mmCIF file of C-alpha atoms (C1' of nucleotides) and ligand atoms in Angstrom:
data_model
loop_
_atom_site.group_PDB
_atom_site.id
_atom_site.type_symbol
_atom_site.label_atom_id
_atom_site.label_comp_id
_atom_site.label_asym_id
_atom_site.label_seq_id
_atom_site.Cartn_x
_atom_site.Cartn_y
_atom_site.Cartn_z
ATOM 1 C CA MET A 96 141.184 17.265 -11.910
ATOM 2 C CA PHE A 97 139.329 18.707 -9.251
ATOM 3 C CA SER A 98 139.771 22.304 -7.823
ATOM 4 C CA LYS A 99 141.116 22.952 -4.425
ATOM 5 C CA ALA A 100 137.609 24.053 -3.452
ATOM 6 C CA CYS A 101 136.191 20.527 -4.545
ATOM 7 C CA GLU A 102 139.034 18.709 -2.923
ATOM 8 C CA TYR A 103 138.251 20.432 0.163
ATOM 9 C CA GLY A 104 134.811 20.074 0.044
ATOM 10 C CA ILE A 105 134.742 16.600 -0.616
ATOM 11 C CA ARG A 106 137.055 15.812 2.587
ATOM 12 C CA ALA A 107 134.805 17.543 4.411
ATOM 13 C CA ALA A 108 131.896 16.000 3.719
ATOM 14 C CA ILE A 109 133.430 12.310 4.356
ATOM 15 C CA TYR A 110 134.817 13.670 7.516
ATOM 16 C CA ILE A 111 131.603 15.134 8.628
ATOM 17 C CA GLY A 112 130.057 11.832 7.410
ATOM 18 C CA GLN A 113 132.391 9.887 9.439
ATOM 19 C CA GLN A 114 131.571 11.750 12.600
ATOM 20 C CA SER A 115 127.640 12.085 12.052
ATOM 21 C CA ALA A 116 127.731 7.854 11.716
ATOM 22 C CA SER A 117 129.075 7.834 15.495
ATOM 23 C CA GLY A 118 126.341 10.837 16.181
ATOM 24 C CA ARG A 119 128.872 13.098 16.463
ATOM 25 C CA ARG A 120 128.359 17.001 15.131
ATOM 26 C CA VAL A 121 131.624 18.673 14.515
ATOM 27 C CA GLY A 122 132.700 22.139 13.872
ATOM 28 C CA LEU A 123 134.688 24.262 11.515
ATOM 29 C CA LYS A 124 137.975 24.213 13.477
ATOM 30 C CA ASP A 125 137.722 20.625 13.854
ATOM 31 C CA ILE A 126 137.275 19.478 10.396
ATOM 32 C CA ALA A 127 139.782 21.754 8.739
ATOM 33 C CA ALA A 128 142.070 20.213 11.358
ATOM 34 C CA GLU A 129 141.333 16.931 10.592
ATOM 35 C CA ILE A 130 141.254 17.261 6.581
ATOM 36 C CA ASP A 131 144.481 19.576 6.860
ATOM 37 C CA SER A 132 142.596 22.440 4.898
ATOM 38 C CA PRO A 133 142.738 26.438 5.288
ATOM 39 C CA GLU A 134 139.467 27.099 7.770
ATOM 40 C CA ALA A 135 138.374 29.899 6.503
ATOM 41 C CA PHE A 136 138.360 28.668 3.018
ATOM 42 C CA THR A 137 136.457 25.569 3.624
ATOM 43 C CA ALA A 138 133.762 27.872 6.145
ATOM 44 C CA LYS A 139 132.926 28.781 2.539
ATOM 45 C CA ILE A 140 132.932 25.833 0.708
ATOM 46 C CA LEU A 141 130.896 23.945 3.474
ATOM 47 C CA GLN A 142 128.118 27.327 3.098
ATOM 48 C CA GLN A 143 127.913 26.416 -0.288
ATOM 49 C CA LEU A 144 127.222 22.462 0.117
ATOM 50 C CA VAL A 145 124.813 24.027 3.201
ATOM 51 C CA ARG A 146 122.889 25.581 0.706
ATOM 52 C CA ALA A 147 122.744 22.521 -1.643
ATOM 53 C CA GLN A 148 121.144 20.960 1.221
ATOM 54 C CA LEU A 149 123.949 18.187 0.563
ATOM 55 C CA LEU A 150 124.777 18.945 4.303
ATOM 56 C CA THR A 151 123.053 20.433 7.530
ATOM 57 C CA SER A 152 124.466 22.854 9.790
ATOM 58 C CA VAL A 153 123.526 24.252 13.305
ATOM 59 C CA LYS A 154 124.599 27.270 14.923
ATOM 60 C CA GLY A 155 125.183 28.205 18.482
ATOM 61 C CA PRO A 156 127.365 26.178 21.349
ATOM 62 C CA ALA A 157 127.299 22.389 20.402
ATOM 63 C CA GLY A 158 126.603 23.213 16.979
ATOM 64 C CA GLY A 159 128.297 22.343 14.124
ATOM 65 C CA PHE A 160 128.305 20.700 10.721
ATOM 66 C CA GLU A 161 126.623 17.161 10.040
ATOM 67 C CA LEU A 162 124.923 14.817 7.741
ATOM 68 C CA THR A 163 121.324 13.189 8.674
ATOM 69 C CA PRO A 164 121.186 9.645 8.250
ATOM 70 C CA GLU A 165 119.143 10.321 4.797
ATOM 71 C CA GLN A 166 121.958 12.582 3.745
ATOM 72 C CA LEU A 167 124.747 9.971 4.653
ATOM 73 C CA ARG A 168 123.068 7.284 2.633
ATOM 74 C CA THR A 169 121.895 9.312 -0.617
ATOM 75 C CA VAL A 170 124.482 12.298 -1.088
ATOM 76 C CA THR A 171 126.836 11.084 -3.813
ATOM 77 C CA LEU A 172 130.075 12.134 -4.648
ATOM 78 C CA ARG A 173 128.555 13.157 -8.086
ATOM 79 C CA GLN A 174 126.116 16.009 -5.982
ATOM 80 C CA LEU A 175 129.428 17.401 -4.540
ATOM 81 C CA VAL A 176 131.074 18.076 -7.436
ATOM 82 C CA VAL A 177 128.453 19.317 -9.322
ATOM 83 C CA ALA A 178 127.558 21.743 -6.286
ATOM 84 C CA ILE A 179 131.272 23.101 -6.127
ATOM 85 C CA ASP A 180 132.639 22.546 -9.535
ATOM 86 C CA GLY A 181 129.992 22.897 -11.732
ATOM 87 C CA GLY A 182 129.267 20.220 -14.380
ATOM 88 C CA ALA A 183 131.900 21.169 -17.063
ATOM 89 C CA MET A 184 134.610 18.428 -16.535
ATOM 90 C CA LEU A 185 131.552 16.204 -16.102
ATOM 91 C CA GLN A 186 130.289 16.584 -19.533
ATOM 92 C CA GLY A 187 132.476 18.898 -21.222
ATOM 93 C CA CYS A 188 135.026 18.282 -24.079
ATOM 94 C CA ALA A 189 138.687 17.124 -23.159
ATOM 95 C CA LEU A 190 140.269 19.312 -25.679
ATOM 96 C CA GLY A 191 138.111 22.488 -24.806
ATOM 97 C CA LEU A 192 135.690 22.834 -27.870
ATOM 98 C CA PRO A 193 132.413 24.232 -26.254
ATOM 99 C CA GLN A 194 130.148 21.426 -27.017
ATOM 100 C CA CYS A 195 131.225 17.680 -26.784
ATOM 101 C CA SER A 196 129.008 15.972 -29.343
ATOM 102 C CA ALA A 197 129.117 13.295 -31.635
ATOM 103 C CA GLN A 198 128.182 15.740 -34.628
ATOM 104 C CA GLN A 199 131.302 17.802 -34.500
ATOM 105 C CA PRO A 200 133.694 15.499 -32.198
ATOM 106 C CA CYS A 201 137.238 16.225 -31.573
ATOM 107 C CA PRO A 202 139.852 13.535 -32.290
ATOM 108 C CA MET A 203 140.177 12.448 -28.985
ATOM 109 C CA HIS A 204 136.134 12.065 -28.378
ATOM 110 C CA TYR A 205 135.812 8.821 -28.946
ATOM 111 C CA GLN A 206 138.555 7.381 -26.901
ATOM 112 C CA PHE A 207 137.732 9.908 -24.328
ATOM 113 C CA LEU A 208 134.083 9.292 -23.923
ATOM 114 C CA PRO A 209 134.401 5.548 -22.132
ATOM 115 C CA ILE A 210 136.790 7.170 -19.229
ATOM 116 C CA ARG A 211 134.989 10.212 -18.551
ATOM 117 C CA ASP A 212 131.537 7.857 -18.428
ATOM 118 C CA GLN A 213 133.390 5.635 -15.967
ATOM 119 C CA LEU A 214 134.700 8.631 -13.938
ATOM 120 C CA ASN A 215 130.823 9.705 -13.830
ATOM 121 C CA GLU A 216 129.588 6.052 -12.717
ATOM 122 C CA LEU A 217 132.261 6.325 -9.850
ATOM 123 C CA LEU A 218 131.157 9.581 -8.912
ATOM 124 C CA ARG A 219 127.456 8.958 -8.986
ATOM 125 C CA THR A 220 127.627 5.329 -7.558
ATOM 126 C CA HIS A 221 129.596 6.421 -4.263
ATOM 127 C CA THR A 222 127.655 7.932 -1.530
ATOM 128 C CA ILE A 223 129.604 10.194 1.169
ATOM 129 C CA GLY A 224 128.350 7.297 3.607
ATOM 130 C CA GLU A 225 129.966 4.594 2.088
ATOM 131 C CA LEU A 226 133.263 6.499 1.833
ATOM 132 C CA ALA A 227 133.202 7.537 5.568
ATOM 133 C CA SER A 228 132.818 3.900 6.261
ATOM 134 C CA LYS A 229 136.612 3.283 4.653
ATOM 135 C CA VAL A 230 138.080 5.786 6.815
ATOM 136 C CA GLN A 231 136.094 4.151 9.809
ATOM 137 C CA GLU A 232 137.825 1.143 9.160
ATOM 138 C CA GLY A 233 141.198 2.606 8.725
ATOM 139 C CA LEU A 234 141.195 1.701 5.000
ATOM 140 C CA GLY A 235 141.125 5.260 3.826
ATOM 141 C CA PHE A 236 142.593 8.749 4.715
ATOM 142 C CA LEU A 237 141.730 12.316 4.855
ATOM 143 C CA LYS A 238 145.050 13.555 5.571
ATOM 144 C CA GLN A 239 148.617 11.993 5.504
ATOM 145 C CA PHE A 240 150.867 12.011 8.593
ATOM 146 C CA GLY A 241 154.700 11.282 8.520
ATOM 147 C CA MET B 12 140.250 18.043 -16.814
ATOM 148 C CA PHE B 13 143.226 19.870 -18.789
ATOM 149 C CA SER B 14 144.140 23.665 -18.217
ATOM 150 C CA LYS B 15 142.850 26.195 -21.220
ATOM 151 C CA ALA B 16 146.428 26.312 -22.153
ATOM 152 C CA CYS B 17 146.824 22.280 -22.433
ATOM 153 C CA GLU B 18 143.747 22.427 -24.549
ATOM 154 C CA TYR B 19 144.961 25.320 -26.921
ATOM 155 C CA GLY B 20 148.411 23.412 -27.004
ATOM 156 C CA ILE B 21 146.885 19.999 -28.000
ATOM 157 C CA ARG B 22 144.397 21.665 -30.502
ATOM 158 C CA ALA B 23 147.530 23.473 -31.935
ATOM 159 C CA ALA B 24 149.942 20.573 -32.276
ATOM 160 C CA ILE B 25 147.529 18.636 -33.949
ATOM 161 C CA TYR B 26 146.346 20.941 -36.588
ATOM 162 C CA ILE B 27 150.144 21.925 -36.843
ATOM 163 C CA GLY B 28 150.858 18.249 -37.389
ATOM 164 C CA GLN B 29 148.022 18.072 -39.988
ATOM 165 C CA GLN B 30 149.224 20.853 -42.397
ATOM 166 C CA SER B 31 152.728 19.357 -41.625
ATOM 167 C CA ALA B 32 151.848 15.989 -42.650
ATOM 168 C CA SER B 33 150.878 17.529 -45.778
ATOM 169 C CA GLY B 34 154.121 19.385 -46.269
ATOM 170 C CA ARG B 35 152.876 22.718 -45.093
ATOM 171 C CA ARG B 36 154.359 25.260 -42.491
ATOM 172 C CA VAL B 37 151.869 26.995 -40.946
ATOM 173 C CA GLY B 38 151.687 30.719 -38.451
ATOM 174 C CA LEU B 39 150.726 31.879 -35.482
ATOM 175 C CA LYS B 40 147.634 33.626 -37.240
ATOM 176 C CA ASP B 41 146.699 30.590 -39.328
ATOM 177 C CA ILE B 42 146.803 28.085 -36.368
ATOM 178 C CA ALA B 43 144.860 30.684 -33.809
ATOM 179 C CA ALA B 44 142.437 30.967 -36.720
ATOM 180 C CA GLU B 45 142.038 27.114 -37.169
ATOM 181 C CA ILE B 46 141.538 26.253 -33.680
ATOM 182 C CA ASP B 47 139.511 29.080 -32.138
ATOM 183 C CA SER B 48 141.992 30.608 -29.680
ATOM 184 C CA PRO B 49 143.503 33.261 -28.755
ATOM 185 C CA GLU B 50 146.564 34.363 -30.792
ATOM 186 C CA ALA B 51 149.113 35.681 -28.590
ATOM 187 C CA PHE B 52 148.297 33.440 -25.687
ATOM 188 C CA THR B 53 148.610 30.488 -28.249
ATOM 189 C CA ALA B 54 152.193 31.916 -28.974
ATOM 190 C CA LYS B 55 153.252 31.549 -25.337
ATOM 191 C CA ILE B 56 151.892 27.780 -25.199
ATOM 192 C CA LEU B 57 153.578 27.072 -28.650
ATOM 193 C CA GLN B 58 157.100 28.577 -27.588
ATOM 194 C CA GLN B 59 156.834 26.142 -24.611
ATOM 195 C CA LEU B 60 156.458 23.223 -26.918
ATOM 196 C CA VAL B 61 159.168 24.522 -29.066
ATOM 197 C CA ARG B 62 161.648 24.452 -25.980
ATOM 198 C CA ALA B 63 160.277 21.082 -25.070
ATOM 199 C CA GLN B 64 161.544 19.926 -28.755
ATOM 200 C CA LEU B 65 158.214 18.487 -29.124
ATOM 201 C CA LEU B 66 157.263 20.573 -32.492
ATOM 202 C CA THR B 67 159.921 22.956 -34.299
ATOM 203 C CA SER B 68 159.684 26.735 -35.174
ATOM 204 C CA VAL B 69 161.310 28.421 -38.197
ATOM 205 C CA LYS B 70 161.821 32.308 -38.077
ATOM 206 C CA GLY B 71 161.353 34.789 -41.127
ATOM 207 C CA PRO B 72 159.480 34.514 -44.087
ATOM 208 C CA ALA B 73 157.515 31.372 -44.892
ATOM 209 C CA GLY B 74 158.298 30.413 -41.464
ATOM 210 C CA GLY B 75 156.178 29.172 -39.009
ATOM 211 C CA PHE B 76 155.527 25.776 -36.961
ATOM 212 C CA GLU B 77 155.842 22.326 -38.306
ATOM 213 C CA LEU B 78 156.134 18.683 -37.001
ATOM 214 C CA THR B 79 158.831 16.963 -38.655
ATOM 215 C CA PRO B 80 158.297 13.539 -39.743
ATOM 216 C CA GLU B 81 160.037 12.098 -36.633
ATOM 217 C CA GLN B 82 157.923 14.131 -34.194
ATOM 218 C CA LEU B 83 154.917 13.630 -35.985
ATOM 219 C CA ARG B 84 155.459 9.802 -35.269
ATOM 220 C CA THR B 85 156.552 10.004 -31.596
ATOM 221 C CA VAL B 86 155.416 12.535 -29.959
ATOM 222 C CA THR B 87 152.381 11.813 -27.401
ATOM 223 C CA LEU B 88 149.441 13.463 -25.962
ATOM 224 C CA ARG B 89 151.398 13.062 -22.804
ATOM 225 C CA GLN B 90 154.223 14.696 -23.667
ATOM 226 C CA LEU B 91 152.212 17.594 -24.438
ATOM 227 C CA VAL B 92 150.014 17.552 -21.347
ATOM 228 C CA VAL B 93 153.510 16.931 -19.162
ATOM 229 C CA ALA B 94 155.142 19.837 -20.878
ATOM 230 C CA ILE B 95 152.125 22.282 -20.343
ATOM 231 C CA ASP B 96 150.294 20.934 -16.996
ATOM 232 C CA GLY B 97 152.718 18.876 -15.461
ATOM 233 C CA GLY B 98 152.556 15.550 -14.378
ATOM 234 C CA ALA B 99 150.527 16.428 -10.981
ATOM 235 C CA MET B 100 146.709 15.497 -12.867
ATOM 236 C CA LEU B 101 148.453 12.380 -14.096
ATOM 237 C CA GLN B 102 149.703 10.941 -10.867
ATOM 238 C CA GLY B 103 148.084 13.105 -7.871
ATOM 239 C CA CYS B 104 145.311 11.974 -5.350
ATOM 240 C CA ALA B 105 141.852 12.683 -6.719
ATOM 241 C CA LEU B 106 141.242 14.285 -3.167
ATOM 242 C CA GLY B 107 144.132 16.542 -3.073
ATOM 243 C CA LEU B 108 146.228 14.394 -0.554
ATOM 244 C CA PRO B 109 149.830 15.343 -0.889
ATOM 245 C CA GLN B 110 150.847 12.038 -2.227
ATOM 246 C CA CYS B 111 148.975 9.101 -3.959
ATOM 247 C CA SER B 112 149.825 6.083 -2.613
ATOM 248 C CA ALA B 113 148.825 2.332 -1.229
ATOM 249 C CA GLN B 114 150.471 3.892 2.071
ATOM 250 C CA GLN B 115 148.094 6.047 3.096
ATOM 251 C CA PRO B 116 145.236 6.154 0.477
ATOM 252 C CA CYS B 117 142.469 8.302 -0.033
ATOM 253 C CA PRO B 118 138.801 6.761 0.231
ATOM 254 C CA MET B 119 138.578 7.481 -3.639
ATOM 255 C CA HIS B 120 142.328 5.535 -4.491
ATOM 256 C CA TYR B 121 141.175 2.409 -5.512
ATOM 257 C CA GLN B 122 138.501 2.982 -7.187
ATOM 258 C CA PHE B 123 140.196 5.646 -8.826
ATOM 259 C CA LEU B 124 143.177 4.490 -9.806
ATOM 260 C CA PRO B 125 142.162 2.282 -12.505
ATOM 261 C CA ILE B 126 140.551 5.191 -14.235
ATOM 262 C CA ARG B 127 143.533 7.308 -13.987
ATOM 263 C CA ASP B 128 145.425 4.616 -15.357
ATOM 264 C CA GLN B 129 143.206 4.758 -18.492
ATOM 265 C CA LEU B 130 143.553 8.059 -18.887
ATOM 266 C CA ASN B 131 147.439 7.759 -18.851
ATOM 267 C CA GLU B 132 147.167 4.788 -21.229
ATOM 268 C CA LEU B 133 145.198 7.010 -23.529
ATOM 269 C CA LEU B 134 147.348 9.589 -23.495
ATOM 270 C CA ARG B 135 150.596 7.307 -23.834
ATOM 271 C CA THR B 136 149.590 5.748 -27.117
ATOM 272 C CA HIS B 137 148.416 8.490 -28.891
ATOM 273 C CA THR B 138 150.758 10.409 -31.078
ATOM 274 C CA ILE B 139 149.961 13.801 -32.954
ATOM 275 C CA GLY B 140 150.229 12.177 -36.286
ATOM 276 C CA GLU B 141 147.507 9.761 -35.104
ATOM 277 C CA LEU B 142 145.081 12.286 -34.123
ATOM 278 C CA ALA B 143 146.107 14.517 -37.257
ATOM 279 C CA SER B 144 145.134 11.883 -39.600
ATOM 280 C CA LYS B 145 141.520 11.668 -38.141
ATOM 281 C CA VAL B 146 141.195 15.538 -38.481
ATOM 282 C CA GLN B 147 142.520 14.963 -42.010
ATOM 283 C CA GLU B 148 139.815 12.450 -42.787
ATOM 284 C CA GLY B 149 137.132 14.273 -41.466
ATOM 285 C CA LEU B 150 136.623 12.367 -38.396
ATOM 286 C CA GLY B 151 137.649 14.584 -36.148
ATOM 287 C CA PHE B 152 137.290 18.764 -35.441
ATOM 288 C CA LEU B 153 139.693 21.151 -33.813
ATOM 289 C CA LYS B 154 136.990 23.684 -33.736
ATOM 290 C CA GLN B 155 133.362 24.030 -34.090
ATOM 291 C CA PHE B 156 131.072 25.619 -36.752
ATOM 292 C CA GLY B 157 127.211 27.116 -36.831
ATOM 293 C "C1'" DT C 101 172.565 46.490 -47.858
ATOM 294 C "C1'" DA C 102 168.053 47.428 -46.926
ATOM 295 C "C1'" DC C 103 163.358 45.675 -45.968
ATOM 296 C "C1'" DA C 104 159.673 42.459 -44.714
ATOM 297 C "C1'" DT C 105 158.253 38.572 -42.510
ATOM 298 C "C1'" DA C 106 157.113 35.860 -38.234
ATOM 299 C "C1'" DC C 107 158.723 33.904 -34.051
ATOM 300 C "C1'" DC C 108 160.726 35.063 -29.493
ATOM 301 C "C1'" DG C 109 160.993 37.318 -24.785
ATOM 302 C "C1'" DG C 110 160.030 40.177 -21.402
ATOM 303 C "C1'" DA C 111 156.877 42.863 -19.242
ATOM 304 C "C1'" DC C 112 151.980 44.230 -18.289
ATOM 305 C "C1'" DA C 113 146.894 43.300 -17.419
ATOM 306 C "C1'" DA C 114 142.554 40.960 -16.576
ATOM 307 C "C1'" DT C 115 140.116 37.460 -14.717
ATOM 308 C "C1'" DT C 116 139.640 33.538 -11.690
ATOM 309 C "C1'" DT C 117 140.710 30.817 -7.656
ATOM 310 C "C1'" DT C 118 142.376 30.292 -3.450
ATOM 311 C "C1'" DA C 119 142.858 32.374 1.173
ATOM 312 C "C1'" DT C 120 142.126 35.795 4.976
ATOM 313 C "C1'" DC C 121 139.472 38.636 8.343
ATOM 314 C "C1'" DC C 122 135.788 40.812 10.492
ATOM 315 C "C1'" DT C 123 130.567 41.727 10.988
ATOM 316 C "C1'" DT C 124 126.410 39.504 11.861
ATOM 317 C "C1'" DT C 125 123.120 36.254 12.986
ATOM 318 C "C1'" DA C 126 120.949 32.211 15.157
ATOM 319 C "C1'" DA C 127 120.904 28.958 19.166
ATOM 320 C "C1'" DT C 128 122.407 27.806 23.753
ATOM 321 C "C1'" DT C 129 123.609 28.372 28.739
ATOM 322 C "C1'" DT C 130 124.014 31.004 32.913
ATOM 323 C "C1'" DA D 121 118.360 38.992 29.718
ATOM 324 C "C1'" DA D 122 123.314 38.932 29.169
ATOM 325 C "C1'" DA D 123 126.881 36.373 27.531
ATOM 326 C "C1'" DT D 124 128.838 32.591 25.045
ATOM 327 C "C1'" DT D 125 129.421 29.649 21.032
ATOM 328 C "C1'" DA D 126 129.332 28.613 16.493
ATOM 329 C "C1'" DA D 127 127.977 29.290 11.556
ATOM 330 C "C1'" DA D 128 126.486 32.850 7.614
ATOM 331 C "C1'" DG D 129 128.003 36.611 4.953
ATOM 332 C "C1'" DG D 130 130.339 40.432 3.022
ATOM 333 C "C1'" DA D 131 134.826 42.635 2.100
ATOM 334 C "C1'" DT D 132 139.196 41.955 0.653
ATOM 335 C "C1'" DA D 133 143.866 40.212 -0.371
ATOM 336 C "C1'" DA D 134 147.042 36.945 -2.376
ATOM 337 C "C1'" DA D 135 147.937 33.969 -5.986
ATOM 338 C "C1'" DA D 136 147.406 31.378 -10.366
ATOM 339 C "C1'" DT D 137 145.547 31.296 -14.670
ATOM 340 C "C1'" DT D 138 144.709 33.638 -18.631
ATOM 341 C "C1'" DG D 139 145.253 37.095 -21.736
ATOM 342 C "C1'" DT D 140 147.580 41.072 -24.573
ATOM 343 C "C1'" DC D 141 151.334 44.227 -26.165
ATOM 344 C "C1'" DC D 142 155.591 45.594 -27.977
ATOM 345 C "C1'" DG D 143 160.427 45.444 -28.979
ATOM 346 C "C1'" DG D 144 164.070 42.198 -30.316
ATOM 347 C "C1'" DT D 145 166.103 38.577 -32.986
ATOM 348 C "C1'" DA D 146 166.198 35.840 -36.667
ATOM 349 C "C1'" DT D 147 165.718 34.636 -41.967
ATOM 350 C "C1'" DG D 148 164.687 35.225 -46.456
ATOM 351 C "C1'" DT D 149 164.183 38.557 -50.623
ATOM 352 C "C1'" DA D 150 164.881 42.231 -53.190
HETATM 353 S S1 LIG E 246 134.200 16.518 -28.124
HETATM 354 FE FE1 LIG E 246 136.043 16.365 -27.397
HETATM 355 S S2 LIG E 246 135.232 15.175 -25.905
HETATM 356 FE FE2 LIG E 246 133.568 15.418 -26.887
HETATM 357 S S1 LIG E 247 145.647 8.700 -2.820
HETATM 358 FE FE1 LIG E 247 143.380 10.008 -3.464
HETATM 359 S S2 LIG E 247 143.659 8.714 -5.031
HETATM 360 FE FE2 LIG E 247 145.435 7.828 -4.615
#
DNA sequence: TACATACCGGACAATTTTATCCTTTAATTT
DNA sequence: AAATTAAAGGATAAAATTGTCCGGTATGTA
């Protein structure tokens, strides 16, 4: 579905969000441990997200990553996915035709469209803050135990 | 969404199905041209599908690929996808957790599940024959022009 | 039997994705 | 100012995916 980079990116953003909501700034090491991802690779992805201004970083001692209240409230899953994976999966043809369009649709087009639309809607309407709350309340997990 | 291999595989299967429905057996060259895919790579994918018995091949002059009436009627998109990409995308967690389960669900789990289920249903309920008809009737395309 | 056709199979190459390492830069503390 | 901390950035490596090439094998035809 999504690339590894995107999966790590989303999980990281949610964890950072959860901690930011409690006023804690978190470092790379902590993040990678909490979402069970390769540290250096995760760093690259977070850099991308900082550049895209979807999250904030602070250098130096007591530095790390955080989401501003504004970011927590407004940054959506969709923005993360687009920043990392690009829009291809959210707009592209299921069978890989160069253009998804009703002009020359692939034979799955009309069946596939509603599903893709729902996915878009799902990503568009969920903010990091929202998902972070879910984790905070113990209703969602960013890694698995046992 | 799907890998390139899977996209080519599905498009190829549909084209072969369309021709088989008209009693024509088709060769690799023809297939690659009609679905706009790299010939040698497509050959590899078709081999996989033949081994999985989702389509049939015949060597020698006037040989090529075809779908038996049985295959045309019973082989589903789902079988193609599983044969080429494996079941990961159809069962895996949206955020890449090693297991998708309600025991330790990721924070997207309950929103994501219905969409993934619909995708599964879509793939499970559409046969190659059905999609081939659509192409035959000019309602669907396997490559794009101009 | 000889020959031509077309898929099969293995090896190989290019590209993209995933992942690591190390130096530099910025910020804080002593 | 010096030392310490932590992210930024560049170079590189490993792995997976995508793609090519070529000799082998089966099949039909002359
Ligand atoms: S053309 Fe294939 S999904 Fe729209
Ligand atoms: S656990 Fe993530 S989708 Fe089910």
